[in-house]
Coordinates of C-alpha atoms in Angstrom, one line a residue:
Chain A
M1 CA -21.9 -29.7 13.1
D2 CA -19.7 -32.6 12.2
R3 CA -16.2 -31.5 11.5
A4 CA -13.1 -33.4 10.3
P5 CA -11.4 -34.7 13.4
S6 CA -8.0 -33.2 14.3
T7 CA -5.8 -36.2 13.9
P8 CA -2.2 -35.8 12.9
T9 CA -2.8 -37.1 9.5
S10 CA -5.8 -34.9 8.8
M11 CA -4.0 -31.9 10.1
V12 CA -0.9 -32.4 8.0
L13 CA -2.9 -33.3 4.9
S14 CA -5.3 -30.3 5.1
V15 CA -2.5 -27.8 5.6
L16 CA -0.5 -29.4 2.8
V17 CA -3.3 -29.5 0.3
T18 CA -4.3 -25.9 1.1
C19 CA -0.7 -24.7 0.6
V20 CA -0.3 -26.6 -2.7
V21 CA -3.5 -25.2 -4.1
A22 CA -2.6 -21.7 -2.9
S23 CA 0.9 -21.8 -4.4
A24 CA -0.6 -23.0 -7.7
A25 CA -3.1 -20.1 -7.7
L26 CA -0.3 -17.6 -6.9
T27 CA 2.1 -19.0 -9.5
F28 CA -0.7 -18.5 -12.1
T29 CA -1.3 -14.9 -11.0
Y30 CA 2.4 -14.2 -10.9
E31 CA 2.9 -15.4 -14.4
M32 CA -0.1 -13.5 -15.6
T33 CA 1.0 -10.2 -14.1
R34 CA 4.8 -10.5 -14.4
E35 CA 5.3 -8.9 -17.8
R36 CA 3.0 -6.1 -17.0
I37 CA 4.6 -5.3 -13.7
A38 CA 8.1 -5.4 -15.4
E39 CA 6.7 -3.1 -18.1
Q40 CA 5.2 -0.7 -15.5
E41 CA 8.5 -0.6 -13.7
R42 CA 10.4 0.1 -16.9
V43 CA 8.0 3.0 -17.7
A44 CA 8.4 4.5 -14.2
R45 CA 12.1 4.3 -14.4
E46 CA 12.2 5.8 -17.9
K47 CA 10.0 8.6 -16.8
A48 CA 12.2 9.3 -13.8
L49 CA 15.3 9.3 -16.0
K50 CA 13.6 11.7 -18.4
D51 CA 12.7 14.0 -15.5
V52 CA 16.3 14.3 -14.3
L53 CA 17.8 14.5 -17.7
P54 CA 15.2 16.2 -19.9
A55 CA 17.4 16.7 -22.9
A56 CA 18.4 13.1 -23.3
T57 CA 16.9 11.1 -26.0
E58 CA 18.3 7.7 -25.4
F59 CA 19.4 5.8 -22.3
T60 CA 21.7 2.9 -22.6
A61 CA 22.8 0.8 -19.7
V62 CA 26.5 0.8 -19.1
D63 CA 28.4 -2.4 -19.4
A64 CA 29.0 -4.8 -16.5
N65 CA 32.5 -3.7 -15.8
V66 CA 31.6 -0.1 -15.3
L67 CA 28.6 -1.1 -13.2
S68 CA 30.7 -3.2 -10.8
A69 CA 33.2 -0.4 -10.5
A70 CA 30.3 1.9 -9.8
E71 CA 29.1 -0.4 -7.1
E72 CA 32.5 -0.4 -5.5
A73 CA 32.6 3.4 -5.6
A74 CA 29.2 3.7 -3.9
G75 CA 30.3 1.9 -0.8
D76 CA 27.3 0.7 1.3
T77 CA 24.7 2.1 -1.0
Q78 CA 23.4 -0.2 -3.6
V79 CA 23.7 0.9 -7.2
A80 CA 21.0 -0.8 -9.3
A81 CA 21.9 0.5 -12.7
V82 CA 23.8 3.3 -14.5
F83 CA 22.4 4.7 -17.7
D84 CA 24.5 6.6 -20.2
A85 CA 22.4 9.4 -21.7
G86 CA 25.0 10.6 -24.3
E87 CA 25.7 14.3 -24.2
S88 CA 23.2 14.9 -21.4
G89 CA 25.2 12.9 -18.8
W90 CA 24.3 9.9 -16.8
G91 CA 21.3 8.6 -14.8
I92 CA 22.4 6.7 -11.8
L93 CA 19.9 4.4 -10.1
V94 CA 20.7 4.0 -6.4
A95 CA 18.8 2.3 -3.6
P96 CA 19.9 4.0 -0.3
R97 CA 18.3 2.9 2.9
G98 CA 15.7 5.2 4.3
Y99 CA 13.6 4.7 7.4
G100 CA 11.4 2.1 5.9
G101 CA 13.9 0.1 3.8
P102 CA 15.6 0.9 0.5
M103 CA 14.2 3.7 -1.6
S104 CA 14.7 3.5 -5.3
M105 CA 15.8 6.8 -6.8
V106 CA 17.5 8.2 -9.9
V107 CA 20.2 10.8 -9.7
G108 CA 21.1 12.7 -12.9
V109 CA 24.6 13.9 -13.4
D110 CA 25.7 15.9 -16.4
R111 CA 29.0 15.7 -18.3
N112 CA 30.5 18.5 -16.2
G113 CA 29.7 16.6 -13.0
K114 CA 26.7 18.8 -11.9
V115 CA 23.8 17.0 -10.4
T116 CA 20.9 17.8 -12.7
G117 CA 18.1 16.4 -10.5
V118 CA 17.0 13.7 -8.1
K119 CA 13.8 11.7 -8.5
I120 CA 12.4 9.1 -6.1
I121 CA 10.8 6.2 -7.9
T122 CA 9.5 4.1 -5.0
Q123 CA 9.8 4.4 -1.3
N124 CA 8.2 2.8 1.8
E125 CA 8.7 5.7 4.2
T126 CA 6.1 6.5 6.9
P127 CA 3.2 8.1 5.1
G128 CA 2.8 11.8 6.1
L129 CA 6.3 12.0 7.6
G130 CA 9.1 10.2 5.7
S131 CA 7.1 10.3 2.5
K132 CA 7.5 14.1 2.6
V133 CA 10.9 13.6 0.8
M134 CA 8.8 13.1 -2.3
T135 CA 6.3 15.9 -1.8
E136 CA 8.1 18.7 0.0
P137 CA 8.6 21.2 -2.8
E138 CA 12.0 22.5 -1.6
F139 CA 13.6 19.2 -0.7
L140 CA 14.6 17.4 -3.9
P141 CA 15.6 20.6 -5.8
Q142 CA 18.2 21.4 -3.3
F143 CA 20.4 18.7 -4.7
E144 CA 20.5 20.3 -8.1
A145 CA 23.8 21.9 -9.1
W146 CA 25.7 20.0 -6.4
D147 CA 29.2 19.3 -7.7
A148 CA 29.5 15.6 -8.1
S149 CA 33.2 15.6 -8.2
E150 CA 33.3 17.2 -4.8
I151 CA 30.2 15.7 -3.4
E152 CA 31.2 15.5 0.2
K153 CA 31.8 19.2 0.3
A154 CA 28.5 20.0 -1.4
A155 CA 26.7 17.7 1.0
K156 CA 27.6 19.8 4.0
A157 CA 25.0 22.4 3.1
F158 CA 22.0 20.2 3.4
D159 CA 18.5 20.8 4.8
A160 CA 16.7 17.7 6.1
I161 CA 12.9 17.8 6.6
S162 CA 12.0 18.0 10.2
G163 CA 10.2 14.8 11.3
A164 CA 11.8 13.0 8.4
T165 CA 15.4 13.1 9.3
K166 CA 16.2 9.4 8.5
S167 CA 14.4 9.6 5.2
S168 CA 16.1 12.8 4.3
N169 CA 19.4 11.4 5.2
G170 CA 18.6 8.4 3.1
V171 CA 18.1 10.5 0.0
R172 CA 21.3 12.4 0.8
K173 CA 23.2 9.1 1.0
G174 CA 21.8 8.2 -2.4
V175 CA 23.0 11.5 -3.9
L176 CA 26.4 11.1 -2.2
A177 CA 26.8 7.6 -3.6
A178 CA 25.9 8.8 -7.1
G179 CA 28.5 11.6 -6.6
H180 CA 31.1 9.0 -5.8
V181 CA 30.1 6.9 -8.8
Y182 CA 30.6 9.9 -11.0
A183 CA 33.9 11.0 -9.4
D184 CA 35.5 7.6 -9.3
V185 CA 34.2 5.9 -12.4
L186 CA 32.2 8.0 -14.8
S187 CA 34.2 11.2 -15.0
G188 CA 37.2 9.2 -16.4
E189 CA 35.2 6.6 -18.3
G190 CA 32.4 7.8 -20.5
G191 CA 33.6 11.4 -20.9
G192 CA 36.5 10.4 -23.0
S193 CA 34.9 7.8 -25.2
K194 CA 32.0 10.2 -26.1
Q195 CA 34.1 13.1 -27.3
Chain B
M1 CA -33.2 -15.1 1.1
T2 CA -34.4 -12.9 4.0
D3 CA -31.6 -14.4 6.0
W4 CA -29.2 -13.5 3.3
I5 CA -30.3 -9.9 3.2
A6 CA -30.3 -9.6 7.0
T7 CA -26.7 -10.9 7.1
F8 CA -25.6 -8.6 4.4
K9 CA -27.2 -5.6 6.1
R10 CA -25.6 -6.4 9.5
G11 CA -22.2 -5.6 8.0
L12 CA -23.5 -2.2 6.9
S13 CA -25.2 -1.1 10.1
I14 CA -25.4 -2.8 13.5
E15 CA -22.2 -4.8 13.0
N16 CA -20.2 -2.4 10.9
P17 CA -16.6 -3.5 11.2
L18 CA -15.3 0.0 11.6
T19 CA -17.8 2.1 13.5
I20 CA -19.3 -0.7 15.7
L21 CA -16.9 -3.6 16.0
M22 CA -13.9 -1.3 15.5
I23 CA -11.6 -3.8 14.1
G24 CA -9.0 -3.2 11.4
L25 CA -8.6 0.5 12.2
C26 CA -4.9 1.0 11.6
A27 CA -5.0 0.6 7.9
T28 CA -8.2 2.6 7.8
L29 CA -6.7 5.7 9.5
A30 CA -3.5 5.4 7.4
V31 CA -5.0 5.2 3.9
S32 CA -8.0 7.5 4.3
T33 CA -6.0 10.6 3.3
K34 CA -7.1 10.2 -0.3
F35 CA -10.4 9.3 -1.8
E36 CA -8.8 7.3 -4.5
G37 CA -6.7 5.2 -2.2
A38 CA -9.7 4.5 0.1
F39 CA -11.9 3.5 -2.8
F40 CA -9.4 0.9 -4.0
M41 CA -8.6 -0.2 -0.5
G42 CA -12.3 -0.8 0.0
L43 CA -12.6 -2.8 -3.2
A44 CA -9.5 -4.9 -2.2
V45 CA -11.1 -5.6 1.2
I46 CA -14.5 -6.6 -0.4
F47 CA -12.7 -9.0 -2.7
V48 CA -10.5 -10.6 -0.1
L49 CA -13.2 -10.8 2.5
T50 CA -15.8 -12.3 0.2
M51 CA -13.5 -14.7 -1.5
S52 CA -11.8 -16.0 1.7
S53 CA -15.2 -16.2 3.5
M54 CA -16.5 -18.2 0.6
I55 CA -13.6 -20.7 0.5
I56 CA -13.4 -21.1 4.2
S57 CA -17.1 -21.7 4.5
A58 CA -17.0 -24.2 1.7
L59 CA -14.2 -26.1 3.4
R60 CA -15.5 -25.7 6.9
R61 CA -16.3 -29.4 7.3
V62 CA -12.8 -30.6 6.1
I63 CA -10.7 -28.1 8.0
P64 CA -9.7 -29.7 11.3
E65 CA -10.3 -27.3 14.2
Q66 CA -6.8 -27.4 15.5
V67 CA -5.1 -26.2 12.3
R68 CA -7.9 -23.8 11.2
I69 CA -6.0 -20.6 11.8
P70 CA -3.0 -21.5 9.6
I71 CA -5.3 -22.6 6.9
F72 CA -7.3 -19.4 7.1
I73 CA -4.1 -17.4 6.9
V74 CA -2.9 -19.2 3.8
V75 CA -6.3 -18.7 2.1
I76 CA -6.4 -15.0 3.0
A77 CA -2.7 -14.4 2.2
S78 CA -3.2 -15.9 -1.3
F79 CA -6.1 -13.6 -2.1
V80 CA -4.2 -10.6 -0.8
T81 CA -1.2 -11.5 -2.9
I82 CA -3.5 -11.8 -6.0
V83 CA -4.8 -8.3 -5.3
D84 CA -1.3 -7.0 -4.7
L85 CA 0.1 -8.4 -8.0
T86 CA -3.0 -7.3 -9.9
M87 CA -2.9 -3.8 -8.6
H88 CA 0.8 -3.6 -9.2
A89 CA 0.3 -4.6 -12.8
F90 CA -2.8 -2.5 -13.6
L91 CA -3.0 0.4 -11.2
P92 CA 0.6 1.5 -10.4
P93 CA -0.3 5.0 -8.9
V94 CA -2.8 3.4 -6.5
Y95 CA -0.4 0.6 -5.7
N96 CA 2.3 3.2 -4.9
F97 CA 0.0 5.1 -2.6
L98 CA -1.4 2.1 -0.7
G99 CA 2.1 0.6 -0.5
V100 CA 2.5 -1.6 2.5
W101 CA -1.2 -1.5 3.4
I102 CA -2.1 -3.9 0.7
P103 CA 0.0 -6.8 2.0
L104 CA -1.1 -5.9 5.5
I105 CA -4.7 -6.8 4.6
V106 CA -3.5 -10.3 5.5
V107 CA -3.3 -9.4 9.1
N108 CA -6.3 -7.1 9.1
C109 CA -8.6 -8.2 11.9
V110 CA -11.7 -7.8 9.8
I111 CA -10.8 -10.6 7.5
L112 CA -9.5 -13.1 10.0
G113 CA -12.2 -12.1 12.5
R114 CA -15.0 -12.8 10.0
A115 CA -13.4 -16.1 8.9
E116 CA -13.2 -17.3 12.5
A117 CA -16.5 -15.8 13.8
F118 CA -18.7 -16.3 10.8
A119 CA -17.5 -18.1 7.8
Y120 CA -16.3 -21.2 9.7
H121 CA -19.7 -21.7 11.2
N122 CA -22.1 -20.8 8.4
S123 CA -23.2 -21.9 4.9
V124 CA -21.5 -20.6 1.8
S125 CA -24.2 -18.3 0.7
L126 CA -24.5 -16.7 4.2
A127 CA -20.7 -16.4 4.3
V128 CA -20.7 -14.6 1.0
A129 CA -23.5 -12.3 2.3
D130 CA -21.4 -11.6 5.4
G131 CA -18.2 -11.0 3.3
L132 CA -20.0 -8.6 0.9
G133 CA -21.8 -6.8 3.8
M134 CA -18.8 -6.4 6.0
G135 CA -16.7 -5.4 3.0
T136 CA -19.3 -2.8 1.8
G137 CA -19.7 -1.5 5.4
Y138 CA -15.9 -1.1 5.6
S139 CA -15.7 0.6 2.3
F140 CA -18.5 2.9 3.0
V141 CA -16.9 4.2 6.2
I142 CA -13.4 4.5 4.8
I143 CA -14.6 6.3 1.7
V144 CA -16.7 8.8 3.7
L145 CA -13.7 9.4 6.0
A146 CA -11.3 9.8 3.1
T147 CA -13.6 12.1 1.1
F148 CA -13.9 14.4 4.1
R149 CA -10.2 14.3 4.9
E150 CA -9.0 14.9 1.4
F151 CA -11.5 17.6 0.7
V152 CA -11.0 19.5 3.9
G153 CA -7.3 18.9 4.1
S154 CA -6.1 19.5 0.6
G155 CA -9.2 21.4 -0.9
E156 CA -9.7 19.0 -3.8
I157 CA -10.7 15.4 -4.6
V158 CA -8.7 13.7 -7.3
F159 CA -9.7 10.4 -8.8
M160 CA -7.7 8.6 -11.5
N161 CA -5.9 11.9 -12.3
Q162 CA -9.2 13.7 -12.7
R163 CA -10.1 16.6 -10.4
I164 CA -13.6 15.9 -9.3
V165 CA -14.1 18.8 -6.9
A166 CA -11.7 21.6 -6.2
L167 CA -11.8 24.6 -4.0
P168 CA -9.9 27.8 -5.2
P169 CA -6.1 27.4 -4.9
S170 CA -6.1 30.1 -2.2
Y171 CA -7.7 27.6 0.2
Q172 CA -5.3 26.5 2.8
G173 CA -6.7 23.4 4.5
P174 CA -6.0 22.6 8.2
G175 CA -3.1 20.1 7.9
I176 CA -4.1 18.2 11.0
V177 CA -7.0 16.7 9.1
L178 CA -4.5 14.8 7.0
L179 CA -2.4 13.7 10.0
F180 CA -3.2 10.9 12.4
P181 CA -4.6 13.0 15.2
G182 CA -7.1 14.5 12.8
A183 CA -8.0 11.0 11.6
F184 CA -8.8 10.0 15.2
I185 CA -10.9 13.0 15.9
I186 CA -12.9 12.7 12.7
F187 CA -13.3 9.0 13.2
G188 CA -14.6 9.7 16.7
F189 CA -17.3 11.9 15.2
M190 CA -18.2 9.2 12.7
I191 CA -18.6 6.6 15.5
A192 CA -20.8 9.0 17.4
G193 CA -22.8 9.5 14.2
A194 CA -23.2 5.8 13.6
R195 CA -24.4 5.3 17.2
W196 CA -26.9 8.1 16.9
V197 CA -28.3 6.5 13.7
T198 CA -28.5 3.0 15.1
E199 CA -30.2 4.2 18.2
R200 CA -32.7 6.3 16.4
Q201 CA -33.6 3.3 14.3
G202 CA -34.7 1.8 17.6
R203 CA -32.2 -1.0 17.5
R204 CA -30.3 -0.9 20.7
V205 CA -26.6 -1.4 19.9
V206 CA -26.1 -3.3 23.2
E207 CA -28.8 -5.8 22.5
T208 CA -27.9 -6.6 18.9
S209 CA -24.2 -6.8 19.5
K210 CA -24.7 -9.4 22.2
H211 CA -23.9 -12.4 20.0
C212 CA -21.2 -10.7 18.1
T213 CA -19.2 -9.6 21.1
I214 CA -18.9 -13.2 22.2
E215 CA -17.8 -14.3 18.8
E216 CA -15.5 -11.4 18.3
G217 CA -14.0 -11.9 21.7
R218 CA -13.0 -15.4 20.7
A219 CA -11.8 -14.4 17.3
L220 CA -9.5 -11.6 18.5

């Protein structure tokens, strides 16, 4: 069969044209799905916040100053957002590193500095091993009632899942970071203004 | 037309990508723990395989031989990204379950293997038949495997949040079925089953796979 000859011009041109057409198709798909994806992520986040702080009715993002102070308090762990849930406390979105990259999770802390719950929104841990941090029934509840103002002390009694040590430690790091955010920033900040 | 049907059927039986050619197994073993995941993985593979085979076959005369692989990969990666974005937007639970395996379809040997071995050398309609056949053959095997693993391993089959079949809650499935060793063992039985069926139909696997081994050997 006669094919286009592999001359430098034909090779450069064909790759170039393919890439341009492909990027156009992808831009179009991206634009079509962008809003829905953002919406889905918002719904997932809201649901996770609701799970860790069931009594809260409204979540408002804290202002930029508090967020940057929170980022500082958390150290290496990335803080994606902090939500003020009024009387119920705060929902802290952290992204600690697990085994397969950052995991996105919400830590709820109430006004007295007790951890109310931990919920993982997305993770890329090894299916069947690291992903057990989401499914193991006794893993995530163990963080409940940890004292966020003395988080390092609370974190000493911690059970990792065997076979998922790195993933478990990732989750623990996220809770630790949230504890530091509470102790260094939120306990002085929002508590006063709300009462 | 008979050619078309014959090409389509080859992907299902004597050249089944999973049980005969045994390409693209890693994703198969990983996502076949749930019927739902396997179902949508199958659909994604059918879509990507058919579309990329079609485009590559349509362009086969203008793609210079020396840069064909980069072009194949751009075409395949684009369709995979389209699937990825669409699933993320419309099927978030499935998207979360399949996770990294969706983007990894780009490097799934089935797709690139068929592009190189078949689509680049055949007409558009045959390439579509091959894509559909291979995709359906892939989906069939992965769905059977996943149905078995989910049912035996967890005692129920869940699809779109609906329980389709469920054993009483007292059932404690053997966990190994859901882990990789179990996947290998069950898949081994499926390969044996596929061999038995093809041999019984009187088509010798060795004979029929003659031309495909040469092509596949070059492709992979």
